[in-house]
Coordinates of C-alpha atoms in Angstrom, one line a residue:
Chain A
M1 CA 97.3 -15.8 123.6
I2 CA 99.0 -17.7 120.8
D3 CA 100.3 -20.0 123.0
W4 CA 96.8 -20.8 125.0
I5 CA 95.3 -21.3 121.6
N6 CA 98.0 -23.7 120.2
N7 CA 97.7 -25.9 123.8
A8 CA 94.1 -25.5 123.4
I9 CA 94.1 -27.1 120.1
A10 CA 96.6 -29.6 120.8
G11 CA 94.3 -31.2 123.2
L12 CA 91.7 -31.7 120.9
S13 CA 91.6 -35.3 118.8
A14 CA 91.9 -35.1 115.1
Q15 CA 88.3 -35.7 114.5
E16 CA 87.6 -32.8 116.9
Q17 CA 90.0 -30.5 115.2
F18 CA 88.6 -31.7 111.8
A19 CA 84.9 -30.6 113.0
L20 CA 85.9 -27.2 114.7
F21 CA 88.3 -26.0 111.9
G22 CA 85.8 -27.2 109.1
L23 CA 83.1 -25.2 111.0
L24 CA 85.1 -22.1 111.5
K25 CA 86.3 -22.2 107.9
I26 CA 82.5 -22.4 106.4
L27 CA 81.6 -19.8 108.7
V28 CA 84.3 -17.4 107.8
A29 CA 84.2 -18.1 104.2
V30 CA 80.5 -17.7 103.8
F31 CA 79.5 -15.2 105.9
A32 CA 82.7 -12.7 106.2
I33 CA 84.1 -13.2 102.4
V34 CA 81.4 -14.7 99.9
L35 CA 78.3 -13.0 101.1
P36 CA 79.9 -9.6 101.3
L37 CA 81.6 -10.2 98.2
V38 CA 78.0 -10.8 96.4
A39 CA 76.7 -7.5 98.2
Y40 CA 79.4 -5.6 97.0
S41 CA 79.2 -7.1 93.7
V42 CA 75.9 -5.7 93.1
V43 CA 77.0 -2.3 94.0
A44 CA 80.1 -2.6 91.3
E45 CA 77.6 -3.8 88.8
R46 CA 75.5 -0.8 89.3
R47 CA 78.7 1.9 89.5
I48 CA 80.3 0.2 86.6
S49 CA 77.0 -0.1 84.4
A50 CA 76.6 3.7 85.3
W51 CA 80.1 4.2 84.1
I52 CA 79.8 2.8 81.4
Q53 CA 76.8 4.6 80.3
D54 CA 78.2 7.7 81.6
R55 CA 76.0 8.1 84.4
V56 CA 76.9 8.8 88.3
G57 CA 75.4 5.5 89.7
P58 CA 74.7 5.1 93.6
N59 CA 77.2 7.2 95.4
R60 CA 75.1 8.5 98.3
V61 CA 74.6 6.0 100.8
G62 CA 77.4 6.1 103.6
I63 CA 77.7 4.9 107.2
P64 CA 74.2 4.9 108.7
F65 CA 72.8 7.7 110.7
T66 CA 75.9 9.9 109.9
N67 CA 76.5 12.2 107.2
V68 CA 79.7 10.2 106.0
R69 CA 79.6 9.2 102.5
V70 CA 82.1 6.5 101.5
W71 CA 81.6 6.5 97.7
G72 CA 78.2 4.9 98.3
L73 CA 80.0 1.5 100.0
G74 CA 76.7 1.5 102.4
Q75 CA 74.3 0.7 99.5
P76 CA 74.0 -3.0 100.2
L77 CA 72.5 -2.1 103.9
A78 CA 70.1 0.2 102.2
D79 CA 69.3 -2.5 99.5
G80 CA 69.1 -5.2 102.0
V81 CA 66.7 -3.3 104.2
K82 CA 64.5 -2.7 101.4
V83 CA 64.1 -6.2 100.3
L84 CA 63.2 -7.3 103.7
L85 CA 60.9 -4.7 104.4
K86 CA 59.0 -4.9 100.8
E87 CA 55.8 -6.8 100.8
D88 CA 55.9 -10.5 100.3
F89 CA 53.4 -11.1 97.8
T90 CA 52.4 -14.4 96.7
P91 CA 50.1 -14.6 93.7
A92 CA 46.8 -17.0 94.1
H93 CA 47.5 -18.8 91.0
V94 CA 51.0 -20.2 91.9
R95 CA 52.1 -23.7 93.4
T96 CA 52.9 -22.5 96.5
A97 CA 55.2 -25.5 98.1
Y98 CA 57.6 -25.3 94.6
F99 CA 57.0 -21.3 94.9
W100 CA 59.0 -21.4 98.3
L101 CA 61.2 -23.9 97.1
A102 CA 62.6 -22.3 94.0
P103 CA 64.4 -19.3 95.7
M104 CA 66.2 -21.5 98.2
V105 CA 67.4 -24.0 95.1
A106 CA 68.6 -21.1 93.3
M107 CA 70.9 -19.7 96.1
V108 CA 72.2 -23.1 97.4
P109 CA 74.4 -24.6 94.6
A110 CA 76.6 -21.7 94.2
L111 CA 77.4 -21.9 97.8
L112 CA 77.8 -25.7 97.8
T113 CA 80.4 -25.3 95.0
L114 CA 82.7 -23.1 97.1
A115 CA 83.1 -26.4 99.5
V116 CA 85.9 -27.6 97.5
I117 CA 87.5 -24.4 96.0
P118 CA 91.1 -24.2 97.7
F119 CA 91.0 -20.5 98.4
G120 CA 94.7 -20.5 100.2
S121 CA 97.6 -22.8 100.9
V122 CA 97.6 -23.1 104.6
L123 CA 97.1 -21.0 107.9
G124 CA 99.0 -22.4 110.6
A125 CA 98.5 -26.5 110.1
Q126 CA 95.0 -25.8 108.5
P127 CA 94.8 -26.5 104.9
M128 CA 92.7 -23.7 103.3
V129 CA 89.9 -25.9 101.6
M130 CA 86.7 -27.0 103.1
A131 CA 86.6 -30.4 101.9
D132 CA 89.7 -31.6 99.7
L133 CA 88.0 -34.2 97.4
N134 CA 89.5 -36.6 95.1
V135 CA 86.8 -36.0 92.8
G136 CA 86.8 -32.0 93.2
I137 CA 86.0 -31.2 89.6
L138 CA 83.5 -33.4 89.1
Y139 CA 81.7 -32.5 92.2
T140 CA 81.8 -28.8 91.1
F141 CA 80.1 -29.6 87.8
G142 CA 77.7 -32.0 89.5
I143 CA 76.6 -29.1 91.8
T144 CA 76.6 -26.3 89.2
S145 CA 74.4 -28.5 87.1
L146 CA 72.0 -28.4 90.0
S147 CA 71.4 -24.6 89.7
V148 CA 69.3 -24.8 86.9
Y149 CA 66.7 -26.3 88.7
G150 CA 66.2 -23.0 90.7
I151 CA 65.1 -21.2 87.5
V152 CA 63.1 -24.5 86.1
L153 CA 61.3 -24.8 89.6
A154 CA 60.7 -21.0 89.6
G155 CA 58.9 -21.2 86.0
Y156 CA 56.9 -24.0 86.9
A157 CA 55.8 -22.8 90.2
S158 CA 54.7 -19.6 89.0
N159 CA 52.2 -21.0 86.9
S160 CA 52.0 -18.5 84.2
K161 CA 52.7 -18.2 80.9
Y162 CA 56.5 -16.0 80.9
P163 CA 58.2 -17.6 83.9
L164 CA 57.3 -21.0 82.0
L165 CA 58.8 -20.0 79.1
G166 CA 61.9 -18.7 80.9
G167 CA 62.1 -22.0 82.7
I168 CA 62.2 -24.1 79.4
R169 CA 64.6 -21.7 77.9
A170 CA 67.1 -21.9 80.7
S171 CA 66.8 -25.7 80.7
A172 CA 67.7 -26.1 77.2
Q173 CA 70.5 -23.6 77.5
M174 CA 72.1 -24.6 80.7
I175 CA 72.1 -28.6 79.3
S176 CA 73.9 -27.3 76.2
Y177 CA 76.7 -25.3 77.6
E178 CA 77.3 -27.6 80.4
I179 CA 78.7 -30.1 77.8
A180 CA 80.7 -27.6 76.4
M181 CA 82.0 -26.6 79.8
G182 CA 82.5 -30.2 80.9
L183 CA 84.4 -31.2 77.6
S184 CA 86.4 -27.8 77.8
V185 CA 88.3 -28.8 81.1
I186 CA 89.2 -32.1 80.2
P187 CA 92.4 -31.0 78.3
V188 CA 93.5 -29.5 81.8
F189 CA 93.2 -32.7 83.3
L190 CA 95.1 -34.5 80.7
L191 CA 97.8 -32.4 81.4
V192 CA 97.5 -32.3 85.2
G193 CA 96.8 -36.0 85.4
D194 CA 94.6 -35.7 88.8
L195 CA 91.1 -34.5 89.3
N196 CA 92.3 -33.0 92.7
L197 CA 91.9 -29.3 92.6
G198 CA 94.8 -28.6 94.8
Q199 CA 96.9 -30.7 92.6
V200 CA 95.8 -28.7 89.6
I201 CA 97.1 -25.5 91.6
A202 CA 100.6 -27.6 92.7
Y203 CA 101.2 -28.2 88.8
Q204 CA 100.6 -24.6 87.8
A205 CA 102.7 -23.4 90.4
G206 CA 105.5 -25.6 89.0
G207 CA 105.1 -24.1 85.5
A208 CA 103.1 -21.7 83.6
W209 CA 99.6 -21.0 84.3
L210 CA 97.2 -23.2 82.3
V211 CA 95.6 -20.2 80.8
F212 CA 98.8 -20.0 78.6
K213 CA 99.1 -23.6 77.8
Q214 CA 95.3 -24.2 77.2
P215 CA 93.8 -20.8 75.8
L216 CA 91.3 -22.2 74.1
A217 CA 89.7 -24.5 76.5
F218 CA 90.0 -21.1 78.6
A219 CA 87.9 -19.4 75.9
I220 CA 85.3 -22.0 75.6
F221 CA 85.0 -22.3 79.7
L222 CA 84.5 -18.5 80.1
I223 CA 81.8 -18.3 77.2
A224 CA 80.1 -21.4 78.5
A225 CA 80.4 -19.7 82.2
F226 CA 78.5 -16.8 81.1
A227 CA 75.7 -19.1 79.9
E228 CA 75.7 -21.1 83.2
T229 CA 75.2 -18.3 85.3
N230 CA 72.5 -16.8 82.9
R231 CA 74.4 -13.4 82.3
L232 CA 74.2 -11.1 79.4
P233 CA 74.9 -12.2 76.5
F234 CA 72.9 -15.0 77.3
D235 CA 70.3 -14.1 79.8
M236 CA 67.5 -16.0 77.8
A237 CA 65.7 -17.0 80.8
E238 CA 65.0 -13.4 81.9
S239 CA 65.1 -11.2 78.9
E240 CA 63.2 -8.2 80.1
S241 CA 62.5 -6.9 76.6
E242 CA 60.1 -10.5 75.6
L243 CA 59.4 -12.3 78.7
V244 CA 58.6 -9.4 81.3
G245 CA 61.1 -11.0 83.8
G246 CA 61.3 -14.5 82.7
Y247 CA 61.3 -16.9 85.5
H248 CA 61.2 -14.7 88.6
T249 CA 58.0 -12.2 87.0
E250 CA 55.7 -13.5 89.9
Y251 CA 58.4 -13.2 92.6
S252 CA 58.7 -10.0 94.8
S253 CA 60.5 -9.1 98.2
M254 CA 63.4 -11.4 99.7
K255 CA 62.5 -14.1 97.3
F256 CA 63.2 -12.1 94.2
A257 CA 66.2 -11.1 96.2
L258 CA 67.4 -14.2 96.8
F259 CA 67.3 -15.3 92.9
F260 CA 69.1 -12.0 92.6
L261 CA 71.8 -13.0 95.1
G262 CA 72.2 -16.5 93.6
E263 CA 73.1 -14.9 90.5
Y264 CA 76.1 -13.1 91.9
A265 CA 77.0 -16.3 94.1
A266 CA 77.1 -18.2 90.9
M267 CA 79.3 -15.5 89.4
V268 CA 81.7 -15.8 92.4
A269 CA 81.7 -19.8 92.4
V270 CA 82.4 -19.9 88.7
S271 CA 85.1 -17.0 88.8
A272 CA 86.7 -18.9 91.6
M273 CA 86.6 -22.1 89.5
M274 CA 88.5 -20.0 86.7
V275 CA 90.8 -19.0 88.8
V276 CA 91.9 -22.6 90.3
L277 CA 91.8 -24.2 86.8
F278 CA 93.5 -21.6 84.6
F279 CA 94.9 -19.0 86.5
G280 CA 97.2 -20.6 89.2
G281 CA 94.7 -20.7 92.4
W282 CA 96.3 -18.8 95.3
T283 CA 99.8 -18.7 93.7
L284 CA 101.5 -15.7 92.1
P285 CA 105.1 -16.5 90.5
V286 CA 107.0 -13.6 92.6
A287 CA 108.3 -13.4 96.1
G288 CA 108.1 -16.9 96.8
L289 CA 104.1 -17.1 96.8
N290 CA 104.3 -20.4 94.7
Q291 CA 105.2 -22.3 97.7
P292 CA 102.6 -23.4 100.6
A293 CA 102.8 -20.6 103.4
T294 CA 105.3 -21.1 106.2
S295 CA 103.9 -18.3 108.2
L296 CA 100.5 -16.9 109.1
G297 CA 101.1 -13.7 107.1
V298 CA 102.0 -15.3 103.8
G299 CA 99.1 -17.5 104.5
V300 CA 96.9 -14.4 104.7
L301 CA 98.6 -12.9 101.7
Q302 CA 98.0 -15.9 99.5
I303 CA 94.0 -15.9 100.4
A304 CA 94.4 -12.1 99.2
V305 CA 96.0 -13.0 96.2
F306 CA 93.0 -15.5 95.3
L307 CA 90.5 -12.9 96.2
A308 CA 92.1 -10.2 93.8
K309 CA 92.0 -12.8 91.2
V310 CA 88.3 -13.6 91.8
I311 CA 87.7 -10.0 92.0
V312 CA 89.5 -9.1 88.5
L313 CA 87.2 -11.9 87.1
M314 CA 84.1 -10.8 88.3
A315 CA 84.8 -7.1 87.1
V316 CA 85.0 -9.0 83.6
F317 CA 81.8 -10.4 84.0
I318 CA 80.3 -7.1 85.0
W319 CA 82.1 -5.5 81.9
V320 CA 81.0 -7.8 79.3
R321 CA 77.3 -7.6 80.4
W322 CA 77.1 -4.0 79.8
M323 CA 79.2 -4.2 76.3
L324 CA 77.3 -6.8 74.5
P325 CA 73.6 -7.0 73.3
R326 CA 71.5 -10.2 73.9
F327 CA 71.8 -13.4 71.8
R328 CA 68.9 -14.5 69.7
Y329 CA 67.9 -18.0 70.8
D330 CA 68.7 -20.0 67.8
Q331 CA 72.2 -18.2 67.7
L332 CA 72.6 -19.4 71.2
M333 CA 72.1 -22.8 70.7
Q334 CA 74.1 -22.8 67.2
L335 CA 77.0 -21.3 69.1
G336 CA 76.6 -24.0 71.8
W337 CA 76.3 -26.9 69.6
K338 CA 77.8 -26.3 66.4
R339 CA 81.0 -24.3 67.5
L340 CA 82.0 -24.5 71.1
V341 CA 81.4 -28.6 71.6
P342 CA 83.3 -29.6 68.4
L343 CA 86.2 -27.0 69.2
A344 CA 86.2 -28.6 72.7
L345 CA 86.3 -32.3 71.2
A346 CA 89.1 -31.2 68.9
N347 CA 91.1 -29.5 71.9
I348 CA 90.7 -32.7 73.6
V349 CA 92.3 -34.9 70.8
A350 CA 94.8 -32.6 70.0
T351 CA 96.1 -32.2 73.6
A352 CA 96.1 -36.0 74.0
A353 CA 97.7 -36.4 70.6
V354 CA 100.6 -34.0 71.8
L355 CA 100.8 -35.5 75.2
F356 CA 101.3 -39.1 73.4
W357 CA 103.8 -37.5 71.3
Q358 CA 106.0 -36.5 74.1
S359 CA 105.5 -39.6 76.0
T360 CA 106.9 -41.6 73.0
K361 CA 109.7 -38.9 72.5
S362 CA 111.0 -39.3 75.9
Chain B
M1 CA 76.7 -44.9 114.9
I2 CA 76.4 -41.9 113.0
E3 CA 76.9 -43.9 109.9
G4 CA 74.1 -46.2 110.7
V5 CA 71.7 -42.9 111.5
A6 CA 73.0 -41.5 108.0
F7 CA 72.1 -44.8 106.0
Y8 CA 68.6 -45.1 107.4
I9 CA 67.8 -41.5 106.7
L10 CA 69.2 -41.7 103.2
S11 CA 67.4 -45.0 102.6
T12 CA 64.1 -43.7 103.9
V13 CA 64.3 -40.8 101.4
A14 CA 65.5 -43.1 98.7
V15 CA 62.5 -45.6 99.1
L16 CA 59.9 -42.6 99.8
G17 CA 61.2 -40.8 96.7
A18 CA 61.0 -43.7 94.4
L19 CA 57.6 -44.6 95.6
L20 CA 56.6 -40.9 95.1
A21 CA 58.1 -41.0 91.6
V22 CA 55.9 -44.0 90.5
S23 CA 52.6 -43.2 92.3
R24 CA 52.0 -39.3 91.5
R25 CA 49.7 -38.5 88.8
N26 CA 51.4 -35.3 88.0
L27 CA 54.3 -35.8 86.0
V28 CA 56.5 -33.0 87.0
H29 CA 55.9 -33.8 90.4
G30 CA 56.7 -37.6 89.7
V31 CA 59.9 -36.2 88.1
F32 CA 61.1 -34.3 91.3
A33 CA 60.2 -37.3 93.4
L34 CA 62.7 -39.3 91.2
L35 CA 65.4 -36.4 91.8
L36 CA 64.9 -37.0 95.2
F37 CA 65.9 -40.6 94.9
F38 CA 68.9 -39.8 92.6
A39 CA 70.3 -37.7 95.3
A40 CA 69.7 -39.8 98.3
L41 CA 71.0 -43.1 96.1
S42 CA 74.4 -40.5 95.6
G43 CA 74.6 -40.3 99.4
L44 CA 74.5 -44.2 99.8
F45 CA 77.3 -44.1 97.3
V46 CA 79.2 -41.5 99.4
M47 CA 78.8 -43.8 102.4
L48 CA 80.5 -46.9 100.5
M49 CA 83.5 -44.6 99.8
A50 CA 82.9 -44.5 95.8
D51 CA 83.3 -40.8 95.6
Y52 CA 83.4 -41.0 91.9
V53 CA 80.3 -42.7 91.3
A54 CA 78.5 -40.2 93.8
A55 CA 79.9 -37.4 91.8
V56 CA 79.0 -38.9 88.6
Q57 CA 75.6 -39.9 89.8
V58 CA 74.7 -36.1 90.8
L59 CA 76.2 -34.9 87.4
V60 CA 74.2 -37.3 85.3
Y61 CA 71.4 -38.2 87.0
V62 CA 70.3 -35.4 89.2
G63 CA 71.8 -32.8 86.7
A64 CA 71.3 -33.8 83.3
V65 CA 68.7 -36.5 83.2
G66 CA 66.5 -35.1 85.5
I67 CA 66.6 -31.8 83.5
L68 CA 66.1 -33.4 80.3
Q69 CA 62.7 -35.0 81.7
L70 CA 61.6 -31.6 82.6
F71 CA 62.0 -30.1 79.6
A72 CA 60.6 -33.0 77.5
I73 CA 57.4 -33.0 79.6
M74 CA 57.4 -29.1 79.3
L75 CA 57.8 -29.2 75.5
T76 CA 54.6 -31.4 75.0
E77 CA 50.9 -30.0 75.5
H78 CA 50.7 -31.2 78.9
V79 CA 53.0 -28.6 79.8
T80 CA 52.4 -28.1 83.8
G81 CA 52.3 -31.8 83.9
D82 CA 48.5 -31.8 85.4
D83 CA 47.1 -35.1 83.3
L84 CA 44.9 -37.1 85.0
R85 CA 45.1 -40.1 82.3
R86 CA 47.3 -42.7 83.3
L87 CA 48.1 -46.1 81.8
G88 CA 46.8 -49.0 83.6
A89 CA 49.4 -50.6 85.6
R90 CA 48.2 -54.4 86.3
G91 CA 51.9 -55.9 86.6
W92 CA 52.3 -55.2 90.3
F93 CA 51.9 -58.6 91.3
W94 CA 54.8 -59.5 89.1
G95 CA 56.8 -56.4 90.2
L96 CA 56.4 -57.5 94.0
M97 CA 57.6 -61.2 92.9
L98 CA 60.6 -59.4 91.2
A99 CA 61.3 -57.2 94.1
V100 CA 61.3 -60.1 96.6
A101 CA 63.2 -62.5 94.1
L102 CA 66.1 -60.3 93.6
P103 CA 67.5 -59.9 96.9
V104 CA 67.1 -63.6 97.4
V105 CA 69.1 -64.2 94.2
L106 CA 71.6 -61.9 95.1
L107 CA 72.0 -63.2 98.9
L108 CA 71.8 -67.0 97.8
P109 CA 75.6 -67.7 97.0
P110 CA 76.8 -66.5 100.6
L111 CA 74.0 -68.1 102.3
L112 CA 74.9 -71.6 100.7
N113 CA 78.6 -70.8 101.2
G114 CA 77.7 -70.1 105.1
E115 CA 79.9 -67.2 105.1
P116 CA 79.1 -63.4 104.5
P117 CA 81.2 -61.9 101.8
V118 CA 83.7 -59.4 103.0
P119 CA 83.5 -56.0 101.2
P120 CA 86.9 -55.1 99.8
A121 CA 88.8 -52.5 101.3
A122 CA 87.8 -49.0 99.6
P123 CA 90.6 -47.8 97.1
Q124 CA 92.2 -44.3 97.4
S125 CA 91.8 -43.1 94.0
T126 CA 88.6 -44.5 92.3
A127 CA 88.6 -42.5 89.6
R128 CA 92.4 -43.9 88.4
Q129 CA 91.3 -47.4 88.9
L130 CA 87.9 -46.9 86.9
G131 CA 89.7 -45.3 84.1
S132 CA 92.5 -48.0 83.9
Q133 CA 90.0 -50.7 84.2
L134 CA 87.5 -49.4 81.6
M135 CA 90.5 -48.5 78.9
E136 CA 92.3 -51.9 79.7
H137 CA 89.8 -54.9 80.7
Y138 CA 86.5 -53.5 79.4
V139 CA 87.2 -52.0 76.2
V140 CA 85.0 -54.2 74.0
P141 CA 81.7 -53.5 76.2
L142 CA 82.4 -49.8 76.4
E143 CA 82.6 -49.5 72.8
V144 CA 79.8 -51.6 72.3
L145 CA 78.1 -49.5 74.7
A146 CA 78.8 -46.4 72.8
L147 CA 77.7 -48.2 69.5
L148 CA 74.5 -48.8 71.0
L149 CA 73.9 -45.3 72.5
T150 CA 74.6 -43.7 69.2
G151 CA 72.1 -46.1 67.5
A152 CA 69.5 -45.2 69.8
L153 CA 70.1 -41.5 69.5
I154 CA 69.9 -41.7 65.6
G155 CA 66.8 -44.0 66.1
A156 CA 65.4 -41.3 68.2
V157 CA 66.2 -38.6 65.5
A158 CA 64.5 -40.8 63.0
V159 CA 61.4 -41.0 65.0
A160 CA 61.2 -37.6 66.0
H161 CA 61.9 -36.4 62.0
G162 CA 59.0 -38.5 60.8
P163 CA 58.4 -39.6 57.4
E164 CA 60.0 -37.4 54.3
K165 CA 58.3 -34.3 53.6
D166 CA 57.5 -32.9 50.2
P167 CA 60.9 -31.1 48.6
P168 CA 60.8 -27.5 49.7
G169 CA 59.0 -25.1 47.3
K170 CA 56.3 -27.4 46.6
D171 CA 54.9 -27.4 50.2
R172 CA 52.8 -24.3 49.5
P173 CA 49.4 -24.9 47.1
A174 CA 49.3 -22.5 44.7

């Protein structure tokens, strides 16, 4: 069987191989890994919030048409059927074209970001990254900066006051924290000396993880990540208690669900970025997992290591959401511009100075 | 073959986006059309193998400039952009002249030499080369540019701040 596959692959040209494996990686990564991860992070959010608030949470839905309950793990299926069957109501006063466009724009950037994330070393002869760009990190920041359009478009398209206010807030918030986020990773690249994400992982495999070398950069990145994904304590764009539902007030059914899934997909994307930049990606400094895999089993194991790290960071996102209250808008801006941006700038100067001193010493 | 198709699709989108951006009466729609243009332009940079410029185009223009424009429009009284007043655009003749003249001027030297210019081979890592070029050969222009932008920023704050108000405590009539 394996021989037959190998022979079939060897018969293809390099371009055909690239197209075939590229397609396979996209299909498997999106439909077998990211979308289930998104669906189950919704369940995790509900279970963890219930646990924090001393409730039970959804624990009933199991395998459909049987009486088997597996700790409520069938919940995403039930949720999915529910949002698909709900009435898709479009209010009369909305701008229809933008109203339809907004949920798609909210979902797509989060999935696009994952294209440059190296989620494993190699499987057979195939590198486990969809697009190995030389400017990987710039690409991720560029695409992440597009995710705000989903929210702003929704606010504008709804043509009513609460969504519009949510959209305006989101735009100001995301520009502010994008600057802090972008500045916070510059020391990482000063150390690594390359913009390619694969090189960042290789650098960390050779020494300590960058979270230990650049704890300040990681702290700023983490805070900015909460703001970029519109999660509590920075969910100004939604803030149920003052803006009803913010940008998605007028949305229902699957369109609302797309915003919801977009938020979780953005969490997956930003967690994956943090794993690559600060937590050594698919490497683990035990049992030779720091080296690119030589067998299929090790390759799969390294993908599992990567996913495990992503899941831990997702749990942190959920944990923080249920622990902290929402910031006030002026506090949010104050923190972003007067604390995080100067700190990030100071971190760049300090890192550059240390690197310069080291280069003159040797 | 496939590159030709991609080029014509991207160019068509870019030209359409630019035309819509200047012709739409609704400001918000105009900004979205401009974003379309920026995105198509970034695609054209990718086709020129300029990966760094393409990524920066998305990051700065599509990501930041567009959202700043939307934010600025939404902060004014014409929040929704539905404003039918517009400036009279009488410069179309000179605009057209400029649009025709620019390619002629750019293409004049190779036409006079009688041979089309050969594009240099695309470098492998454009980010590194750009960085060293900026820091070694173009330091002075870079600094002047930075100074100019800082000046513009301070000027914008000064304009937005308006004339000096009365000192605090005196602003409320007794």
